[in-house]
């Protein structure tokens, strides 16, 4: 087992490398910021050091796998990462932060076993990905998938009018579901749409709200 100086160095290095990743997340106001990532990194480092210590302590007396305890960090960190993921309507936020926590755990494990060079390189790559690629992603034109709900009185004429609006905006219909109410002479239409840009959302609502027979239009 390494001496006390090496142990202290590894724990401090794990804190520094984890803190670099956490600082970037903190700047963007994410749920898992500076403190959380440092705790994950230091904790992972400690678990790896403990695994190595147990291996040295019981070597020759019993079969001890130093990677078994450390492996539980990889699966266990998933529960912490799940807490950073938020689902709001049709969007999901926090996946990058959850992945960053998982990567920080890997950094801590690498530092704990003295794998310094890969830990430093991985930290650099993670920071480059979080900072540089986020700017690139913002420039990429993405399709937007949304569900539109429309309540209208009438029948086939109103349905055709709704579809014409979508066609005019060149919006692709991916799926459609209709609930009819013959007694009240109305229907509820749920349409999954593929939009070329999110800026069309308000325009679609405004146009459809002006159609004859339409009583409610909303995104869900």
Coordinates of N, CA and C in Angstrom, one line a residue:
X1 N 0.8 -1.2 0.0 CA 0.0 0.0 0.0 C 0.9 1.2 0.0
X2 N 0.4 2.3 -0.7 CA 1.2 3.5 -0.8 C 1.2 4.2 0.6
X3 N 2.3 5.1 0.8 CA 2.4 5.7 2.1 C 1.4 6.9 2.2
X4 N 1.4 7.5 3.4 CA 0.4 8.5 3.7 C 0.5 9.7 2.7
X5 N 1.8 10.1 2.3 CA 1.9 11.2 1.4 C 1.3 10.9 0.1
X6 N 1.4 9.7 -0.4 CA 0.8 9.3 -1.7 C -0.7 9.3 -1.6
X7 N -1.2 8.8 -0.5 CA -2.7 8.8 -0.2 C -3.2 10.2 -0.2
X8 N -2.6 11.1 0.5 CA -3.0 12.5 0.6 C -3.0 13.2 -0.8
X9 N -1.9 12.9 -1.6 CA -1.7 13.4 -2.9 C -2.9 13.0 -3.8
X10 N -3.2 11.7 -3.8 CA -4.2 11.2 -4.6 C -5.6 11.8 -4.3
X11 N -5.9 11.9 -3.0 CA -7.2 12.5 -2.6 C -7.3 13.9 -3.1
X12 N -6.2 14.7 -2.9 CA -6.2 16.1 -3.3 C -6.3 16.2 -4.8
X13 N -5.6 15.4 -5.5 CA -5.7 15.4 -7.0 C -7.1 15.1 -7.5
X14 N -7.7 14.1 -6.8 CA -9.1 13.8 -7.2 C -10.0 14.9 -7.0
X15 N -9.8 15.6 -5.9 CA -10.6 16.8 -5.5 C -10.4 17.9 -6.6
X16 N -9.2 18.1 -7.0 CA -8.9 19.2 -8.0 C -9.5 18.9 -9.3
X17 N -9.2 17.7 -9.8 CA -9.7 17.3 -11.1 C -11.3 17.3 -11.2
X18 N -11.9 16.8 -10.1 CA -13.3 16.7 -10.0 C -13.9 18.2 -9.9
X19 N -13.2 19.0 -9.2 CA -13.6 20.4 -9.0 C -13.6 21.2 -10.3
X20 N -12.6 20.8 -11.2 CA -12.6 21.5 -12.5 C -13.8 21.2 -13.3
X21 N -14.3 20.0 -13.3 CA -15.5 19.6 -14.0 C -16.7 20.3 -13.3
X22 N -16.7 20.2 -11.9 CA -17.8 20.8 -11.2 C -17.9 22.3 -11.4
X23 N -16.8 23.0 -11.5 CA -16.8 24.4 -11.7 C -17.5 24.8 -13.0
X24 N -17.3 24.0 -14.1 CA -18.0 24.3 -15.3 C -19.5 24.1 -15.2
X25 N -19.9 23.0 -14.5 CA -21.3 22.8 -14.2 C -21.9 23.9 -13.4
X26 N -21.2 24.3 -12.4 CA -21.6 25.4 -11.5 C -21.9 26.7 -12.3
X27 N -21.0 27.0 -13.2 CA -21.2 28.2 -14.0 C -22.5 28.2 -14.8
X28 N -22.9 27.0 -15.2 CA -24.1 26.9 -16.0 C -25.4 26.6 -15.1
X29 N -25.2 26.7 -13.8 CA -26.3 26.6 -12.8 C -26.9 25.2 -12.8
X30 N -26.1 24.2 -13.0 CA -26.7 22.8 -12.9 C -26.8 22.3 -11.5
X31 N -27.7 21.3 -11.4 CA -28.0 20.8 -10.0 C -26.7 20.2 -9.3
X32 N -25.9 19.5 -10.1 CA -24.7 18.9 -9.5 C -23.5 19.9 -9.9
X33 N -23.1 20.7 -9.0 CA -22.1 21.7 -9.2 C -20.8 21.3 -8.6
X34 N -20.1 22.4 -8.1 CA -18.8 22.2 -7.5 C -18.7 21.2 -6.4
X35 N -19.6 21.4 -5.4 CA -19.5 20.5 -4.2 C -19.8 19.1 -4.5
X36 N -20.9 18.9 -5.3 CA -21.3 17.5 -5.6 C -20.2 16.8 -6.4
X37 N -19.6 17.4 -7.4 CA -18.6 16.7 -8.2 C -17.4 16.4 -7.4
X38 N -17.0 17.3 -6.5 CA -15.8 17.1 -5.6 C -16.1 15.9 -4.7
X39 N -17.2 15.9 -4.1 CA -17.6 14.8 -3.2 C -17.6 13.4 -3.9
X40 N -18.1 13.4 -5.2 CA -18.1 12.2 -5.9 C -16.7 11.7 -6.3
X41 N -15.9 12.7 -6.7 CA -14.5 12.3 -7.1 C -13.7 11.9 -5.9
X42 N -13.8 12.6 -4.8 CA -13.0 12.2 -3.6 C -13.5 10.9 -3.0
X43 N -14.8 10.7 -3.0 CA -15.4 9.5 -2.5 C -15.0 8.3 -3.4
X44 N -15.0 8.4 -4.7 CA -14.5 7.4 -5.6 C -13.1 7.0 -5.4
X45 N -12.3 8.1 -5.2 CA -10.8 7.9 -4.9 C -10.6 7.1 -3.6
X46 N -11.4 7.5 -2.6 CA -11.3 6.8 -1.3 C -11.7 5.3 -1.4
X47 N -12.7 5.0 -2.2 CA -13.2 3.7 -2.3 C -12.1 2.8 -3.0
X48 N -11.5 3.4 -4.1 CA -10.4 2.7 -4.7 C -9.2 2.5 -3.8
X49 N -8.9 3.5 -3.0 CA -7.8 3.3 -2.1 C -8.1 2.2 -1.0
X50 N -9.3 2.2 -0.6 CA -9.8 1.2 0.4 C -9.7 -0.2 -0.3
X51 N -10.1 -0.3 -1.5 CA -10.1 -1.6 -2.2 C -8.6 -2.1 -2.3
X52 N -7.7 -1.2 -2.7 CA -6.3 -1.6 -2.8 C -5.7 -2.0 -1.4
X53 N -6.2 -1.3 -0.4 CA -5.7 -1.6 1.0 C -6.1 -2.9 1.4
X54 N -7.4 -3.3 1.1 CA -7.9 -4.6 1.5 C -7.2 -5.7 0.8
X55 N -6.8 -5.4 -0.5 CA -6.1 -6.4 -1.3 C -4.7 -6.7 -0.7
X56 N -4.1 -5.6 -0.2 CA -2.7 -5.8 0.4 C -2.9 -6.4 1.8
X57 N -4.0 -6.1 2.5 CA -4.1 -6.6 3.8 C -4.4 -8.1 3.9
X58 N -5.2 -8.6 2.9 CA -5.6 -10.0 2.9 C -4.9 -10.8 1.8
X59 N -3.9 -10.2 1.2 CA -3.2 -10.9 0.1 C -2.6 -12.2 0.6
X60 N -2.9 -13.3 -0.1 CA -2.4 -14.6 0.3 C -3.3 -15.3 1.3
X61 N -4.1 -14.6 2.0 CA -5.0 -15.2 3.0 C -6.4 -15.6 2.4
X62 N -6.8 -14.8 1.5 CA -8.1 -15.1 0.8 C -8.1 -14.5 -0.5
X63 N -9.1 -14.8 -1.3 CA -9.2 -14.2 -2.7 C -9.9 -12.9 -2.6
X64 N -9.2 -11.8 -2.8 CA -9.8 -10.5 -2.7 C -9.6 -9.8 -4.1
X65 N -10.7 -9.4 -4.7 CA -10.6 -8.7 -5.9 C -10.7 -7.2 -5.7
X66 N -9.6 -6.4 -5.9 CA -9.6 -5.0 -5.6 C -10.5 -4.2 -6.4
X67 N -10.9 -4.8 -7.6 CA -11.8 -4.0 -8.4 C -13.3 -4.2 -8.1
X68 N -13.6 -5.2 -7.2 CA -15.0 -5.5 -7.0 C -15.7 -4.3 -6.3
X69 N -15.1 -3.8 -5.2 CA -15.7 -2.7 -4.5 C -15.8 -1.5 -5.4
X70 N -14.7 -1.2 -6.1 CA -14.7 0.0 -7.0 C -15.7 -0.1 -8.1
X71 N -16.0 -1.3 -8.6 CA -17.0 -1.5 -9.6 C -18.4 -1.0 -9.2
X72 N -18.6 -1.1 -7.9 CA -20.0 -0.7 -7.4 C -20.2 0.8 -7.5
X73 N -19.1 1.5 -7.6 CA -19.2 3.0 -7.8 C -19.8 3.3 -9.1
X74 N -19.4 2.6 -10.1 CA -19.9 2.8 -11.5 C -21.4 2.6 -11.5
X75 N -21.9 1.6 -10.9 CA -23.4 1.3 -10.9 C -24.1 2.2 -9.9
X76 N -23.5 2.4 -8.7 CA -24.1 3.2 -7.7 C -24.2 4.7 -8.0
X77 N -23.3 5.2 -8.8 CA -23.4 6.6 -9.2 C -24.6 6.9 -10.1
X78 N -25.2 5.8 -10.7 CA -26.4 6.0 -11.5 C -27.5 6.6 -10.7
X79 N -27.7 6.2 -9.4 CA -28.7 6.7 -8.6 C -28.6 8.2 -8.4
X80 N -27.4 8.7 -8.2 CA -27.1 10.1 -8.0 C -27.3 10.8 -9.3
X81 N -26.9 10.3 -10.4 CA -27.1 10.9 -11.7 C -28.5 11.0 -12.0
X82 N -29.3 10.0 -11.6 CA -30.8 10.1 -11.9 C -31.4 11.3 -11.3
X83 N -30.9 11.7 -10.1 CA -31.5 12.9 -9.4 C -31.2 14.2 -10.1
X84 N -30.3 14.2 -11.0 CA -30.0 15.5 -11.8 C -30.8 15.6 -13.0
X85 N -31.5 14.5 -13.4 CA -32.3 14.5 -14.7 C -33.7 14.9 -14.4
X86 N -34.2 15.9 -15.1 CA -35.5 16.5 -14.9 C -36.2 16.4 -16.2
X87 N -37.5 16.0 -16.1 CA -38.4 15.9 -17.3 C -39.4 17.0 -17.2
X88 N -39.5 17.8 -18.2 CA -40.5 18.9 -18.2 C -41.2 18.9 -19.6
X89 N -42.5 18.4 -19.5 CA -43.3 18.3 -20.7 C -42.5 17.3 -21.7
X90 N -42.2 17.8 -22.9 CA -41.5 16.9 -23.9 C -40.0 17.0 -23.8
X91 N -39.5 17.8 -22.9 CA -38.0 17.9 -22.9 C -37.4 17.2 -21.7
X92 N -36.2 16.8 -21.8 CA -35.4 16.2 -20.7 C -34.1 17.0 -20.5
X93 N -33.9 17.4 -19.2 CA -32.7 18.2 -18.9 C -31.9 17.4 -17.8
X94 N -30.6 17.6 -17.9 CA -29.7 17.1 -16.8 C -28.9 15.8 -17.3
X95 N -29.1 15.4 -18.5 CA -28.4 14.2 -19.0 C -26.9 14.4 -19.0
X96 N -26.5 15.6 -19.4 CA -25.1 15.9 -19.5 C -24.4 16.0 -18.1
X97 N -25.2 16.6 -17.2 CA -24.7 16.6 -15.8 C -24.6 15.2 -15.2
X98 N -25.6 14.4 -15.5 CA -25.5 13.0 -15.0 C -24.3 12.2 -15.6
X99 N -24.1 12.5 -16.9 CA -22.9 11.8 -17.5 C -21.6 12.4 -16.9
X100 N -21.6 13.7 -16.6 CA -20.4 14.3 -16.0 C -20.1 13.7 -14.6
X101 N -21.1 13.4 -13.8 CA -21.0 12.8 -12.5 C -20.4 11.4 -12.7
X102 N -20.9 10.7 -13.7 CA -20.4 9.3 -13.9 C -18.9 9.4 -14.3
X103 N -18.5 10.4 -15.2 CA -17.2 10.5 -15.6 C -16.3 10.9 -14.4
X104 N -16.8 11.8 -13.6 CA -16.0 12.2 -12.4 C -15.7 11.1 -11.5
X105 N -16.7 10.2 -11.3 CA -16.4 9.0 -10.5 C -15.3 8.1 -11.1
X106 N -15.3 8.1 -12.5 CA -14.2 7.4 -13.1 C -12.8 8.0 -12.9
X107 N -12.8 9.4 -12.9 CA -11.6 10.1 -12.6 C -11.1 9.8 -11.2
X108 N -12.0 9.8 -10.2 CA -11.7 9.5 -8.8 C -11.1 8.1 -8.7
X109 N -11.7 7.1 -9.4 CA -11.2 5.8 -9.3 C -9.8 5.7 -9.9
X110 N -9.6 6.4 -11.0 CA -8.3 6.3 -11.7 C -7.2 6.9 -10.8
X111 N -7.5 8.1 -10.2 CA -6.5 8.7 -9.3 C -6.2 7.9 -8.1
X112 N -7.3 7.2 -7.6 CA -7.1 6.4 -6.4 C -6.2 5.2 -6.6
X113 N -6.1 4.7 -7.8 CA -5.2 3.6 -8.1 C -3.9 4.0 -8.7
X114 N -3.7 5.3 -8.7 CA -2.4 5.8 -9.3 C -2.3 6.0 -10.8
X115 N -3.5 5.9 -11.4 CA -3.5 6.0 -12.9 C -3.6 7.5 -13.3
X116 N -2.6 8.3 -12.9 CA -2.6 9.7 -13.0 C -2.8 10.3 -14.4
X117 N -2.0 9.8 -15.4 CA -2.0 10.3 -16.7 C -3.3 10.2 -17.4
X118 N -4.0 9.0 -17.4 CA -5.3 8.9 -17.9 C -6.3 9.8 -17.2
X119 N -6.2 10.0 -15.9 CA -7.1 10.8 -15.2 C -7.0 12.3 -15.7
X120 N -5.7 12.7 -15.9 CA -5.5 14.1 -16.3 C -6.0 14.3 -17.8
X121 N -5.7 13.3 -18.6 CA -6.2 13.4 -20.0 C -7.7 13.4 -20.1
X122 N -8.3 12.5 -19.3 CA -9.8 12.4 -19.3 C -10.4 13.7 -18.8
X123 N -9.8 14.3 -17.8 CA -10.4 15.6 -17.3 C -10.3 16.6 -18.4
X124 N -9.2 16.7 -19.1 CA -9.1 17.7 -20.2 C -10.1 17.4 -21.3
X125 N -10.3 16.2 -21.6 CA -11.3 15.8 -22.7 C -12.7 16.2 -22.2
X126 N -13.0 15.9 -21.0 CA -14.4 16.2 -20.4 C -14.6 17.7 -20.5
X127 N -13.6 18.5 -20.1 CA -13.8 20.0 -20.1 C -14.0 20.5 -21.5
X128 N -13.2 20.0 -22.4 CA -13.3 20.4 -23.8 C -14.7 20.0 -24.3
X129 N -15.2 18.8 -24.0 CA -16.5 18.4 -24.4 C -17.6 19.3 -23.9
X130 N -17.5 19.6 -22.6 CA -18.6 20.4 -21.9 C -18.6 21.9 -22.4
X131 N -17.4 22.4 -22.7 CA -17.3 23.8 -23.1 C -17.5 24.0 -24.6
X132 N -16.6 23.4 -25.3 CA -16.5 23.6 -26.8 C -17.7 23.0 -27.5
X133 N -18.0 21.7 -27.2 CA -19.1 21.1 -28.0 C -20.5 21.6 -27.7
X134 N -20.6 22.3 -26.5 CA -21.9 22.9 -26.2 C -22.2 24.0 -27.2
X135 N -21.1 24.8 -27.5 CA -21.3 25.9 -28.5 C -21.6 25.3 -29.9
X136 N -20.9 24.2 -30.2 CA -21.2 23.6 -31.5 C -22.6 23.1 -31.6
X137 N -23.1 22.5 -30.5 CA -24.5 21.9 -30.5 C -25.5 23.0 -30.7
X138 N -25.2 24.2 -30.2 CA -26.2 25.4 -30.3 C -26.3 25.8 -31.8
X139 N -25.2 25.6 -32.6 CA -25.2 26.0 -34.0 C -25.9 24.9 -34.9
X140 N -26.0 23.7 -34.4 CA -26.6 22.6 -35.2 C -28.1 22.8 -35.2
X141 N -28.6 22.8 -36.4 CA -30.1 22.9 -36.6 C -30.7 21.5 -36.3
X142 N -31.6 21.5 -35.3 CA -32.2 20.3 -34.8 C -33.7 20.3 -35.1
X143 N -34.2 19.1 -35.4 CA -35.6 18.9 -35.5 C -36.2 18.9 -34.1
X144 N -37.5 19.5 -34.0 CA -38.1 19.6 -32.7 C -39.4 18.7 -32.7
X145 N -39.6 17.8 -31.8 CA -40.7 17.0 -31.7 C -41.7 17.4 -30.6
X146 N -42.9 17.7 -30.9 CA -43.9 18.1 -30.0 C -45.2 17.5 -30.2
X147 N -46.1 17.5 -29.1 CA -47.4 17.0 -29.3 C -48.4 18.2 -29.2
X148 N -49.2 18.3 -30.2 CA -50.2 19.4 -30.2 C -51.6 18.8 -29.9
X149 N -52.3 19.4 -29.0 CA -53.7 19.0 -28.7 C -54.7 20.1 -29.2
X150 N -55.7 19.6 -29.9 CA -56.7 20.6 -30.5 C -58.1 20.1 -30.1
X151 N -58.9 20.9 -29.6 CA -60.3 20.6 -29.3 C -61.1 21.5 -30.3
X152 N -62.0 20.8 -31.0 CA -62.8 21.6 -32.0 C -64.2 21.0 -32.1
X153 N -65.1 21.8 -32.5 CA -66.5 21.4 -32.8 C -66.7 21.2 -34.3
X154 N -67.4 20.2 -34.7 CA -67.5 19.9 -36.1 C -67.0 18.5 -36.4
X155 N -66.7 18.4 -37.7 CA -66.2 17.1 -38.2 C -65.1 17.2 -39.1
X156 N -65.3 16.6 -40.3 CA -64.2 16.4 -41.3 C -63.7 17.7 -41.8
X157 N -64.6 18.7 -41.9 CA -64.1 20.0 -42.4 C -63.1 20.7 -41.5
X158 N -63.4 20.6 -40.2 CA -62.5 21.2 -39.2 C -61.1 20.4 -39.2
X159 N -61.2 19.1 -39.3 CA -60.0 18.3 -39.3 C -59.2 18.6 -40.5
X160 N -59.8 18.8 -41.7 CA -59.0 19.1 -42.9 C -58.4 20.5 -42.8
X161 N -59.1 21.4 -42.1 CA -58.5 22.8 -41.9 C -57.3 22.7 -41.0
X162 N -57.3 21.9 -40.0 CA -56.2 21.7 -39.1 C -55.0 21.2 -39.8
X163 N -55.3 20.1 -40.6 CA -54.2 19.5 -41.4 C -53.6 20.5 -42.4
X164 N -54.4 21.3 -43.0 CA -54.0 22.3 -44.0 C -53.0 23.3 -43.3
X165 N -53.3 23.7 -42.1 CA -52.4 24.6 -41.4 C -51.0 24.0 -41.2
X166 N -51.0 22.7 -40.8 CA -49.8 22.0 -40.6 C -49.0 21.9 -41.9
X167 N -49.8 21.6 -43.0 CA -49.1 21.5 -44.3 C -48.5 22.8 -44.8
X168 N -49.3 23.9 -44.5 CA -48.8 25.2 -44.9 C -47.5 25.6 -44.2
X169 N -47.3 25.2 -43.0 CA -46.1 25.4 -42.3 C -45.0 24.4 -42.5
X170 N -45.4 23.4 -43.4 CA -44.4 22.3 -43.7 C -44.0 21.5 -42.5
X171 N -45.0 21.2 -41.7 CA -44.8 20.5 -40.4 C -45.2 19.0 -40.7
X172 N -44.3 18.1 -40.4 CA -44.5 16.7 -40.6 C -45.3 16.1 -39.5
X173 N -46.4 15.3 -39.8 CA -47.1 14.6 -38.8 C -46.6 13.2 -38.6
X174 N -46.1 12.9 -37.4 CA -45.5 11.6 -37.1 C -46.6 10.6 -36.5
X175 N -47.6 11.1 -35.8 CA -48.6 10.3 -35.3 C -49.8 11.1 -35.0
X176 N -51.0 10.5 -35.0 CA -52.2 11.2 -34.8 C -53.3 10.3 -34.1
X177 N -54.0 10.9 -33.1 CA -55.0 10.2 -32.4 C -56.2 11.1 -32.2
X178 N -57.4 10.6 -32.5 CA -58.6 11.4 -32.4 C -59.6 10.8 -31.5
X179 N -60.1 11.6 -30.6 CA -61.2 11.1 -29.7 C -62.4 11.9 -30.1
X180 N -63.5 11.2 -30.5 CA -64.7 11.8 -31.0 C -65.8 11.8 -29.9
X181 N -66.6 12.8 -29.9 CA -67.7 12.9 -29.0 C -69.0 13.3 -29.8
X182 N -69.6 12.3 -30.4 CA -70.8 12.6 -31.3 C -71.9 13.4 -30.6
X183 N -72.1 13.1 -29.3 CA -73.2 13.8 -28.6 C -73.0 15.3 -28.6
X184 N -71.7 15.7 -28.4 CA -71.4 17.1 -28.3 C -70.9 17.7 -29.6
X185 N -70.9 16.8 -30.6 CA -70.4 17.2 -32.0 C -69.0 17.9 -31.9
X186 N -68.1 17.2 -31.2 CA -66.7 17.8 -31.1 C -65.7 16.6 -31.1
X187 N -64.5 17.0 -31.3 CA -63.4 16.0 -31.2 C -62.2 16.6 -30.6
X188 N -61.3 15.7 -30.0 CA -60.1 16.1 -29.4 C -59.0 15.4 -30.2
X189 N -58.1 16.2 -30.8 CA -57.1 15.7 -31.7 C -55.7 15.9 -31.0
X190 N -55.0 14.7 -30.9 CA -53.6 14.8 -30.4 C -52.6 14.4 -31.5
X191 N -51.7 15.3 -31.9 CA -50.9 15.1 -33.0 C -49.4 15.2 -32.6
X192 N -48.6 14.2 -32.9 CA -47.2 14.3 -32.7 C -46.5 14.9 -33.9
X193 N -45.8 16.0 -33.8 CA -45.3 16.7 -34.9 C -43.8 16.8 -34.9
X194 N -43.3 17.0 -36.1 CA -41.8 17.2 -36.3 C -41.6 18.6 -36.9
X195 N -41.1 19.5 -36.1 CA -40.9 20.9 -36.5 C -39.5 21.1 -36.9
X196 N -39.2 21.9 -37.9 CA -37.9 22.3 -38.3 C -37.2 23.2 -37.3
X197 N -38.1 24.0 -36.6 CA -37.6 25.0 -35.6 C -38.7 25.2 -34.6
X198 N -38.2 25.5 -33.4 CA -39.2 25.7 -32.3 C -39.9 27.0 -32.4
X199 N -39.4 27.9 -33.3 CA -40.0 29.2 -33.4 C -41.4 29.1 -34.1
X200 N -41.7 28.0 -34.7 CA -43.0 27.8 -35.3 C -44.1 27.5 -34.3
X201 N -43.8 27.2 -33.1 CA -44.7 26.8 -32.1 C -45.8 27.9 -31.9
X202 N -45.4 29.1 -31.6 CA -46.4 30.2 -31.3 C -47.2 30.5 -32.6
X203 N -46.6 30.4 -33.8 CA -47.3 30.7 -35.0 C -48.4 29.7 -35.3
X204 N -48.1 28.4 -35.0 CA -49.1 27.4 -35.2 C -50.3 27.6 -34.3
X205 N -50.0 27.9 -33.0 CA -51.1 28.1 -32.0 C -51.9 29.3 -32.5
X206 N -51.3 30.4 -32.9 CA -52.1 31.6 -33.3 C -52.9 31.3 -34.5
X207 N -52.4 30.6 -35.5 CA -53.2 30.3 -36.7 C -54.3 29.4 -36.5
X208 N -54.1 28.3 -35.7 CA -55.1 27.4 -35.4 C -56.2 27.9 -34.5
X209 N -55.9 28.8 -33.6 CA -56.9 29.4 -32.8 C -57.9 30.2 -33.5
X210 N -57.5 30.7 -34.7 CA -58.4 31.4 -35.5 C -59.3 30.6 -36.5
X211 N -59.1 29.3 -36.5 CA -60.0 28.4 -37.3 C -61.4 28.3 -36.8
X212 N -62.3 28.2 -37.6 CA -63.7 28.0 -37.3 C -63.9 26.7 -36.5
X213 N -64.6 26.8 -35.4 CA -64.9 25.6 -34.6 C -63.8 25.2 -33.6
X214 N -62.6 25.7 -33.7 CA -61.6 25.3 -32.8 C -61.8 26.1 -31.4
X215 N -61.8 25.3 -30.4 CA -62.1 25.9 -29.0 C -60.8 25.9 -28.2
X216 N -59.9 25.0 -28.4 CA -58.7 25.0 -27.6 C -57.5 24.4 -28.4
X217 N -56.4 25.1 -28.3 CA -55.1 24.6 -29.0 C -54.0 24.8 -28.0
X218 N -53.2 23.7 -27.7 CA -52.1 23.8 -26.8 C -51.1 22.8 -27.1
X219 N -49.9 23.1 -26.7 CA -48.8 22.1 -26.7 C -48.7 21.3 -25.4
X220 N -48.5 20.0 -25.5 CA -48.4 19.2 -24.3 C -47.1 18.4 -24.2

